[in-house]
XYZ file of C-alpha atoms in Angstrom:
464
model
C 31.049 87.826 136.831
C 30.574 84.479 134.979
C 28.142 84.617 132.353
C 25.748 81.491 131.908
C 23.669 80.075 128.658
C 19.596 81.497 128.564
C 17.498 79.381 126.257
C 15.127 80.076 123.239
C 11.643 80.362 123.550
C 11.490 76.164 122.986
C 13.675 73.825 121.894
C 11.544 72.603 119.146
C 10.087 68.624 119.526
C 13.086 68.380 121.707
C 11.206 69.263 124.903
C 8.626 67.908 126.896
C 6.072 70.595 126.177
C 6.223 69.797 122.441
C 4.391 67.070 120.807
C 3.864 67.453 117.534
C 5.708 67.163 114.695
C 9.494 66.819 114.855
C 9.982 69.287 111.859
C 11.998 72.343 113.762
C 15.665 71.545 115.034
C 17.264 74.061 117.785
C 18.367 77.279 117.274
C 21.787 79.182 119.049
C 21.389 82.121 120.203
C 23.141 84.937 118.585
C 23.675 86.246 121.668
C 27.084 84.444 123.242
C 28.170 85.530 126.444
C 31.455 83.886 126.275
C 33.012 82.615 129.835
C 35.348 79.535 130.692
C 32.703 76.128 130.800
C 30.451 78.252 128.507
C 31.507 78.613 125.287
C 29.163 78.314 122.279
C 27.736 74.743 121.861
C 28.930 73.609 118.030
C 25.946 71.078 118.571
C 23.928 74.226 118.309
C 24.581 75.203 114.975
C 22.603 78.166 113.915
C 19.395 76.345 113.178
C 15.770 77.532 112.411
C 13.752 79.112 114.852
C 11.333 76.644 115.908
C 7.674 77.993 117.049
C 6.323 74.564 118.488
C 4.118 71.473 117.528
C 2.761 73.198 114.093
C -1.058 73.458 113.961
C -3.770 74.167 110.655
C -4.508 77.601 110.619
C -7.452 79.376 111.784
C -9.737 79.238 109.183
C -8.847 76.640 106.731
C -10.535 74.000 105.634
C -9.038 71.019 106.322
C -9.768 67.318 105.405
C -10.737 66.840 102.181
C -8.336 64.686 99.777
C -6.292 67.454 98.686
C -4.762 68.678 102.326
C -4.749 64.921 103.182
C -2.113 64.761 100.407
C -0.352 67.969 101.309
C -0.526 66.365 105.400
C 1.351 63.409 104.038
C 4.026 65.587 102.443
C 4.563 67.617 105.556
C 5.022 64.062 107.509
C 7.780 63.041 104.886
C 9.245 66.155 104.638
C 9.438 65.799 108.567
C 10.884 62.781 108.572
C 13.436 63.599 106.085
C 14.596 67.271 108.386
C 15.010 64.008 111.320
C 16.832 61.954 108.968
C 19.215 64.930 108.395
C 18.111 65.070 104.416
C 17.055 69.020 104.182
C 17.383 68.871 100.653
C 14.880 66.350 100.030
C 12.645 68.118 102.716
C 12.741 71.636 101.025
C 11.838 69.877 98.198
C 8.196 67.962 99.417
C 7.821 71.440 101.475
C 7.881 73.467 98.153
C 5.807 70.599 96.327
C 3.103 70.814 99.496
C 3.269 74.635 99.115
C 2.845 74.297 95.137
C -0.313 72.082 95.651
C -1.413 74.450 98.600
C -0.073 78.013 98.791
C -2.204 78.716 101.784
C -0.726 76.213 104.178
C 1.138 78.277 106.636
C 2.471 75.586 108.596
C 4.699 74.101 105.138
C 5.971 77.676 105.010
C 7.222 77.903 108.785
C 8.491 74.573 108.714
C 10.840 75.043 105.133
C 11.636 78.563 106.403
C 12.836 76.658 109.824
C 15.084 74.338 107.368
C 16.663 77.570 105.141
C 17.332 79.520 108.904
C 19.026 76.436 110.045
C 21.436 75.907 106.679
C 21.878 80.022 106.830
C 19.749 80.799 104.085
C 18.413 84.008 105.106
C 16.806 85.841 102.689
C 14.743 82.399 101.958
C 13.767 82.020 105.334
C 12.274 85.385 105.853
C 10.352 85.282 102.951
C 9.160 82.072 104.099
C 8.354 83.068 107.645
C 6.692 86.044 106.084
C 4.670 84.122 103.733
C 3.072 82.472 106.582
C 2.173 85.278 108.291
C 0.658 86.786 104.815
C -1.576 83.709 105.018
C -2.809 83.679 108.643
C -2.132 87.469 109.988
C -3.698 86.668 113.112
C -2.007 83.161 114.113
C 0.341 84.420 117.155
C 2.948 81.199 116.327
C 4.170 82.703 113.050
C 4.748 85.997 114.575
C 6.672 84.817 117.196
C 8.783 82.276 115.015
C 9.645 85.308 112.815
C 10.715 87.314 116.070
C 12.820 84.787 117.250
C 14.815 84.298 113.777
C 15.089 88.027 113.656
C 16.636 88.052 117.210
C 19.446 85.587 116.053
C 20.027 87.676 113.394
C 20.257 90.678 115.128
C 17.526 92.304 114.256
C 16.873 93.292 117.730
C 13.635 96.048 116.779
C 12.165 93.973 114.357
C 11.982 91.040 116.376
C 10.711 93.387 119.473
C 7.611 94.240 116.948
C 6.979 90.475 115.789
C 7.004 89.313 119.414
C 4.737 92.261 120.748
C 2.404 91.587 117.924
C 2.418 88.197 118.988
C 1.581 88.633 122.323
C -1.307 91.404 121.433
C -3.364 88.437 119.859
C -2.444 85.993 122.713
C -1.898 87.610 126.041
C -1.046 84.304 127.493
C 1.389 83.399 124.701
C 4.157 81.680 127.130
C 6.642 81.451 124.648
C 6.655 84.974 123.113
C 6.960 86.465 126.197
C 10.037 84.429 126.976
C 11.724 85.042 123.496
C 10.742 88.853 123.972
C 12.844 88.858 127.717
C 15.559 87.345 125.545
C 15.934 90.208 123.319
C 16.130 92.124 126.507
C 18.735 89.741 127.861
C 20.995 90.637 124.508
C 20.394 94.270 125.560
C 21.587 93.954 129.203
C 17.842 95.098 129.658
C 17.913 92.847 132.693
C 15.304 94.008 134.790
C 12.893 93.744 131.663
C 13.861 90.746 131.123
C 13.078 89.113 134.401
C 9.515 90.838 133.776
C 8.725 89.304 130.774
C 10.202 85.763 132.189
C 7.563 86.795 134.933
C 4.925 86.906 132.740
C 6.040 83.840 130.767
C 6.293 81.541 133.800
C 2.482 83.387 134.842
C 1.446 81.819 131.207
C 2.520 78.748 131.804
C 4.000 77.676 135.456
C 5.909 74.513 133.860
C 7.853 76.481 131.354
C 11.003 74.989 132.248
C 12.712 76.907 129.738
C 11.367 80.610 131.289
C 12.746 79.409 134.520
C 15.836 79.244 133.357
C 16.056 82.135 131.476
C 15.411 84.183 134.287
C 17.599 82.755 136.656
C 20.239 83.660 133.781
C 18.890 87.405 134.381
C 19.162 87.363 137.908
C 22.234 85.832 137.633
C 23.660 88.614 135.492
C 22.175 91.113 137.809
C 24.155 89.705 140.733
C 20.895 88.288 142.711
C 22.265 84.615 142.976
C 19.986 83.679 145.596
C 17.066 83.908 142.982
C 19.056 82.797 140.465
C 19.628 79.368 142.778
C 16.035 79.494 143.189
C 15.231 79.626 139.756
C 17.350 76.858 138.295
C 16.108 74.455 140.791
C 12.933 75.089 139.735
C 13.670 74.930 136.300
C 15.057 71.697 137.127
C 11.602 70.638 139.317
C 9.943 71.150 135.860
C 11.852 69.081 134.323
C 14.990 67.312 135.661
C 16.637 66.055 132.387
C 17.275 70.113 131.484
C 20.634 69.880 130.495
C 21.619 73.885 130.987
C 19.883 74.170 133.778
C 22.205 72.014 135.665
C 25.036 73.816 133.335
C 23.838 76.775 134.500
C 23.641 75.622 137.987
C 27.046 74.496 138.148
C 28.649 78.244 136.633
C 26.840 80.209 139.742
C 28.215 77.492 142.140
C 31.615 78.072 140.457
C 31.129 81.786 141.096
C 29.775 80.959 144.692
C 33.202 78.775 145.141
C 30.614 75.503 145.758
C 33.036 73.391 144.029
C 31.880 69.861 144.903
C 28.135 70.885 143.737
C 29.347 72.548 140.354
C 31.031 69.234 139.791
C 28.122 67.491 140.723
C 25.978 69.033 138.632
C 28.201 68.996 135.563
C 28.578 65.121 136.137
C 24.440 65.496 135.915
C 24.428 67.671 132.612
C 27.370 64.995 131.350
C 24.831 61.932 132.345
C 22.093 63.282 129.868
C 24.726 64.796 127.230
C 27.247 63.493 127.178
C 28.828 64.527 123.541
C 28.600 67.923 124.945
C 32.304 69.367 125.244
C 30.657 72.504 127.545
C 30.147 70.454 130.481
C 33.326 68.568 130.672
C 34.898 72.220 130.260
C 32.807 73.589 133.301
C 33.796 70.252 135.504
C 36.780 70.458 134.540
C 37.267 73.910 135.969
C 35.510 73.177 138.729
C 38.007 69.881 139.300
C 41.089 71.932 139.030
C 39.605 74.572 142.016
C 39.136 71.125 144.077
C 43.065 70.390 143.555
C 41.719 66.984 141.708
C 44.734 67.070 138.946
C 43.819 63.463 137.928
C 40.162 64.247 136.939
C 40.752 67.512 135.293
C 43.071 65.749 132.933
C 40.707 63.266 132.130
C 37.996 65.773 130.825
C 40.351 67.400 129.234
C 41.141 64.635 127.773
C 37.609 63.898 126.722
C 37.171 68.002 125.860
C 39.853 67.309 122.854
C 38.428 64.440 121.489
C 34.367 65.809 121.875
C 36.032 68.889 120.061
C 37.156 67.227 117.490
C 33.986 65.141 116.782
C 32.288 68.116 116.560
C 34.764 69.547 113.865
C 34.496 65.927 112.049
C 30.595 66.715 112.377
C 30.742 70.080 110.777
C 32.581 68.369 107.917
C 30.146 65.683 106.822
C 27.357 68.838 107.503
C 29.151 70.346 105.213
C 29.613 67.435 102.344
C 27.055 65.044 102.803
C 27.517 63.446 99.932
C 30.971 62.807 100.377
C 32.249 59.601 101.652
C 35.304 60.627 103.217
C 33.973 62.846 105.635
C 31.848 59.949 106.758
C 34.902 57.483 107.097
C 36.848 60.063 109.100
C 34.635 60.148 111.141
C 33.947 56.742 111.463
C 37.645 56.555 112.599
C 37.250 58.901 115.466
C 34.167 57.134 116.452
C 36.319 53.999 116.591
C 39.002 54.781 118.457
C 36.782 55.650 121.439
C 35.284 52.098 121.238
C 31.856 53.568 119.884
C 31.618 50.547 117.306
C 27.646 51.042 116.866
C 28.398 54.569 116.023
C 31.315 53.867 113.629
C 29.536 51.424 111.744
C 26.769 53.670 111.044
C 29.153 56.175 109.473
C 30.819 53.696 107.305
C 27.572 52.612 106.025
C 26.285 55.848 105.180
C 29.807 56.507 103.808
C 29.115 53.513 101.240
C 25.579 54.916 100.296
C 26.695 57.979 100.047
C 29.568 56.989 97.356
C 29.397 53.016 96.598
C 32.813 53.221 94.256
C 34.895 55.616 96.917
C 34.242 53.604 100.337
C 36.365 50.978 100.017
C 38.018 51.990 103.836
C 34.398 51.836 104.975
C 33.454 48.474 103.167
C 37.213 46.857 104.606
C 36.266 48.632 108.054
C 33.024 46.627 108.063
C 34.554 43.810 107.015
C 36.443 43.621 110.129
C 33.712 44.315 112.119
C 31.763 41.116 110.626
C 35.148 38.980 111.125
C 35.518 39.824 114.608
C 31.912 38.466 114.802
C 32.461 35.888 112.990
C 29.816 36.497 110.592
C 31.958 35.060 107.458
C 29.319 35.599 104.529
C 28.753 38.968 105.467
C 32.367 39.762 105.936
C 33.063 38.561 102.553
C 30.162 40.190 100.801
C 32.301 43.512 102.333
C 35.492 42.293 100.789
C 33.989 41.721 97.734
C 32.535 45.071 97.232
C 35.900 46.321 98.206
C 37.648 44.949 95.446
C 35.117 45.786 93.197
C 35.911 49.406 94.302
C 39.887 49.406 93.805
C 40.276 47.767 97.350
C 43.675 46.246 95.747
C 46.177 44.413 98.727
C 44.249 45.141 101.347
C 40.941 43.596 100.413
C 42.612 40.784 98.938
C 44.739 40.366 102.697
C 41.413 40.748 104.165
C 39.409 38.034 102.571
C 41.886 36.015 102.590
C 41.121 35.913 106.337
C 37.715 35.750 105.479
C 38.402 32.801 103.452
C 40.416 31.009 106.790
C 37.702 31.676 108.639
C 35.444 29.682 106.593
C 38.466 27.167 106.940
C 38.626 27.719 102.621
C 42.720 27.190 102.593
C 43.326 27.172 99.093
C 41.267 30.430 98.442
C 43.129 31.863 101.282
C 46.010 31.647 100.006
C 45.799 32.649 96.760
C 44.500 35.992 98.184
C 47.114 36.103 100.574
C 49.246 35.564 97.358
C 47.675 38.381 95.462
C 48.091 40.530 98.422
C 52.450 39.761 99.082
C 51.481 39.237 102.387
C 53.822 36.690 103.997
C 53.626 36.158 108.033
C 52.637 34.041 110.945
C 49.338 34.216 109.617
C 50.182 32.882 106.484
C 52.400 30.848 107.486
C 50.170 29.013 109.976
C 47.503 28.681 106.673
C 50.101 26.967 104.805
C 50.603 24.827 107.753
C 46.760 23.726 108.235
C 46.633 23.243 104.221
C 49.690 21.230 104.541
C 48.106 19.099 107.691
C 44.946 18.182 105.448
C 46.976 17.431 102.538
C 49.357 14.983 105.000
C 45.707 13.232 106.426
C 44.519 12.481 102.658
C 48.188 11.002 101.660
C 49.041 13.649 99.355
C 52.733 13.709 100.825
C 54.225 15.511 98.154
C 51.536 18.990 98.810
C 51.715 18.333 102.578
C 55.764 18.761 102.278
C 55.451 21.222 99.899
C 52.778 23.477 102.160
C 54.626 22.770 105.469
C 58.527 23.757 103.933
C 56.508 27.014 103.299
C 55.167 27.122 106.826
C 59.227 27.123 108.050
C 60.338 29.319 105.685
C 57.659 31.797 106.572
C 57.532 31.154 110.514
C 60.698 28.973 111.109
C 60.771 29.676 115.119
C 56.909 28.126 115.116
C 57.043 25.493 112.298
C 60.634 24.597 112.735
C 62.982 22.698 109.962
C 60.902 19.607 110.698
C 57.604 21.443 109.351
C 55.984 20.419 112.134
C 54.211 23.179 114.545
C 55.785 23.364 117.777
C 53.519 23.268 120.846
C-alpha cells in the first residue's frame, strides 16, 4: 500500500495556531515511509523540534530592566534564526542565557537552532536545561520528546511526552507527537487513539487530523482516512500535505483526475516543492497525459537541483560561489527577483570574489536602463579582477549613457571587436562628421566598415 507523510506535533510559527515568536523552523521526521510522490522533502532538513509560540515560565519574575534586556535579545536572536544567521543567533541566545540562566524559553529556542544544524549533544543539554529550570512547564517536555523521536529515541521520547501530558491533560500537541511515535512503531491503532485525544484537545488541530488519516490510511480504512484529510483541510485549506496526502490515497483508490487535482492544489501553495510535481506526475502518466508528465518532470529535475544548490550555500554560507550558482539556476527559470537576491548576498558575503555576481547585476541594471547603477556594478567588478568582461560590460554602460569615447576605450581594453562596436565607432564618427572634424569622422567610420562592412559598407555610411 502507498505510504503518505504524518506531520509533527506543529510546524513551528509556520502554522496558523502559532503566533508568537518565529524562533523554531520545521523539523522532518525521522520516520520516512518512502513511496513514489513521497519521498523525503530536502526543504525539510532535519531542523529543531519546535514546541510553539514560547512563553515566560511559571514562576518568574518578569519585567524589570534586566529580562527587558534579555526579551530584546531573544527578539534579535529571532530575527537572526528568520534571516537564516544561526550563528549570530546562538550567539545573543548564549549572551541572554549568560545574563539570565533561568530563562527557559532562550534555552529551547538555541537548543531548537543546534537540533536543526545536527548538533546533538548541544541540543539535549539545552532542551534539558530548560526543563531543569521549569520541571513542571509541559512545552519543554514535549519539545524534548519530539527531538528524541527524530532521533530515534523512541522510549525516551514516550517518557518526555507522557510526562508532558500528566501536567496538561489537554496538551493537544503532545498527544499528537506521542501517536507519532506510535506511527514509527506501526502501533497504528494507538496511534489513531492518541490523534483522538489530540483532536478532543483541540478540534482545529489541523495537523492531528492529518496525522490520523495517515494511520487509518496505513491501516487500510480509506474511507476515514478521506474523511480525515478533508477535515484537516476544513481546518485549514492552505495545508499543503494534506492535499499531498489526499492525492496518494486517491492514487491508491485509482481517482486519477482528483489526485491530480489536488497535487495542482499542494503545487499552488508550494510550489518549490519537488514531492508534489512527483505525485502529479504519477498520477498524469495513469491518465495517459504523456505531455504533462513530461513537463513535471521537467520541473522535478530542475526543483531537485535547487534544492541540491540550497544544501550547498547551507552548507558554506560564507562562500560566494555557492550563492552565484545558485543565482544561475534561479536565472535560467526567469526568477530574476530571486537571482538578484543571491548575487547580492553573494557580494556581501565575499566583496573581492563576486565579480560574476557584481557583472550579473550589472546586466540586470542595463536591461533597466538604470546606467549609474549599472556602472557602480562594473566598477566594483574591476576593482575585484573583473578583467575583459567588466571592461566589455561598461563599455555598454558607457553607450548607454551615449559616453562614446569612454566606450570605446573599454571596448579597447576588453579586444572586443563586433557589430556592437562597430556601430559605436559609427555614432562617434556621426558626431565627429556634425562638428566638422572630418578627419575623426573618417577615421571612426573606416573603423565602422572594417568591423561591420555588410552594415557600414565601403562608403562608411550605415545602410538602412
Amino acid at each position: 500500500m502507498r505510504g503518505c507523510w504524518p506531520l509533527r506535533q506543529d510546524e513551528v510559527n509556520r502554522r496558523s495556531r502559532n503566533r508568537g515568536l518565529s524562533f523554531s523552523v520545521r523539523a522532518i521526521l525521522v520516520l520516512v515511509i518512502g513511496v513514489v510522490g513521497c519521498g523525503s522533502d530536502d526543504s525539510d532538513t532535519g531542523d529543531g523540534a519546535g514546541q510553539g509560540a514560547p512563553v515566560a515560565g511559571a514562576g518568574r519574575k518578569t519585567g524589570g530592566p534586566e529580562d527587558q534586556a534579555v526579551d530584546a535579545l531573544i527578539d534579535r536572536a529571532a530575527k537572526r534564526v528568520q534571516a537564516g544567521d544561526a550563528k549570530t543567533a546562538v550567539e545573543l541566545l548564549s549572551q541572554a542565557i549568560g545574563n539570565d540562566a533561568g530563562n527557559a524559553r532562550a534555552f529551547v529556542m538555541r537548543a531548537d537552532i543546534y537540533a536543526r544544524r545536527k548538533q546533538d549533544a548541544n541540543a539535549l543539554a539545552d532542551y534539558s536545561a530548560a526543563i531543569r529550570v521549569e520541571p513542571k512547564t509541559a512545552r519543554w517536555l514535549n519539545a524534548r520528546g519530539f527531538f528524541l523521536f527524530t532521533r530515534g529515541k523512541r522510549d525516551a521520547a514516550l517518557r518526555d511526552l507522557d510526562a508532558a501530558i500528566a501536567l496538561d491533560a489537554k496538551y493537544a500537541e503532545a498527544y499528537n507527537n506521542r501517536g507519532l511515535v506510535n506511527v514509527g512503531a506501526q502501533e497504528y491503532d494507538k496511534a489513531i487513539v492518541n490523534f483522538d485525544r489530540a483532536i478532543e484537545a483541540d478540534p482545529k488541530y489541523a495537523d492531528a487530523w492529518n496525522n490520523r488519516g495517515f494511520a487509518h490510511f496505513r491501516s487500510d480504512d480509506h474511507d476515514k482516512a478521506l474523511a480525515d484529510f478533508d477535515q484537516a483541510l476544513v481546518c485549514d485549506g492552505d495545508f499543503v500535505m494534506a492535499y499531498n496526502n489526499r492525492a496518494l490515497l486517491r492514487l491508491a483508490n485509482k481517482d486519477y483526475r482528483r489526485a491530480v487535482a489536488d497535487c495542482s492544489s499542494a503545487i499552488e501553495r508550494d510550489g518549490d516543492n519537488p514531492r508534489f510535481y512527483q505525485l502529479r506526475r504519477a498520477a498524469y502518466r495513469k491518465l495517459g497525459r504523456s505531455k504533462e508528465a513530461l513537463a513535471d518532470g521537467e520541473r522535478l529535475i530542475w526543483l531537485i537541483k535547487f534544492q541540491q544548490l540550497s544544501r550547498k550555500v547551507a552548507a558554506a554560507p560564507q562562500q560566494a560561489k555557492t550563492y552565484i550558482e545558485r543565482a544561475r539556476h534561479l536565472g535560467a527559470d526567469g526568477r530574476t527577483g530571486a537571482a538578484m537576491a543571491d548575487y547580492q548576498r553573494a557580494i556581501t558575503a565575499e566583496p573581492t570574489k563576486a565579480v560574476e555576481a557584481y557583472l550579473a547585476r550589472a546586466r540586470h541594471w542595463i536591461a533597466a536602463e538604470k546606467w549609474t547603477r549599472a556602472l557602480d556594478d562594473c566598477n566594483q567588478a574591476l576593482k575585484a579582477g573583473g578583467g575583459h568582461a567588466a571592461w566589455s560590460l561598461r563599455g555598454e554602460v558607457h553607450r548607454g549613457l551615449g559616453d562614446w569615447d569612454r566606450a570605446i576605450v573599454d571596448f579597447t581594453k576588453a579586444r572586443r571587436f563586433d557589430d556592437v562596436v562597430a556601430e559605436t565607432y559609427a555614432r562617434r564618427g556621426e558626431l565627429h562628421r556634425a562638428a566638422g572634424r572630418k578627419a575623426k569622422a573618417a577615421a571612426d567610420l573606416k573603423r565602422a566598415a572594417e568591423l561591420d562592412p555588410d552594415r557600414f559598407g565601403k562608403t562608411g555610411k550605415k545602410k538602412p
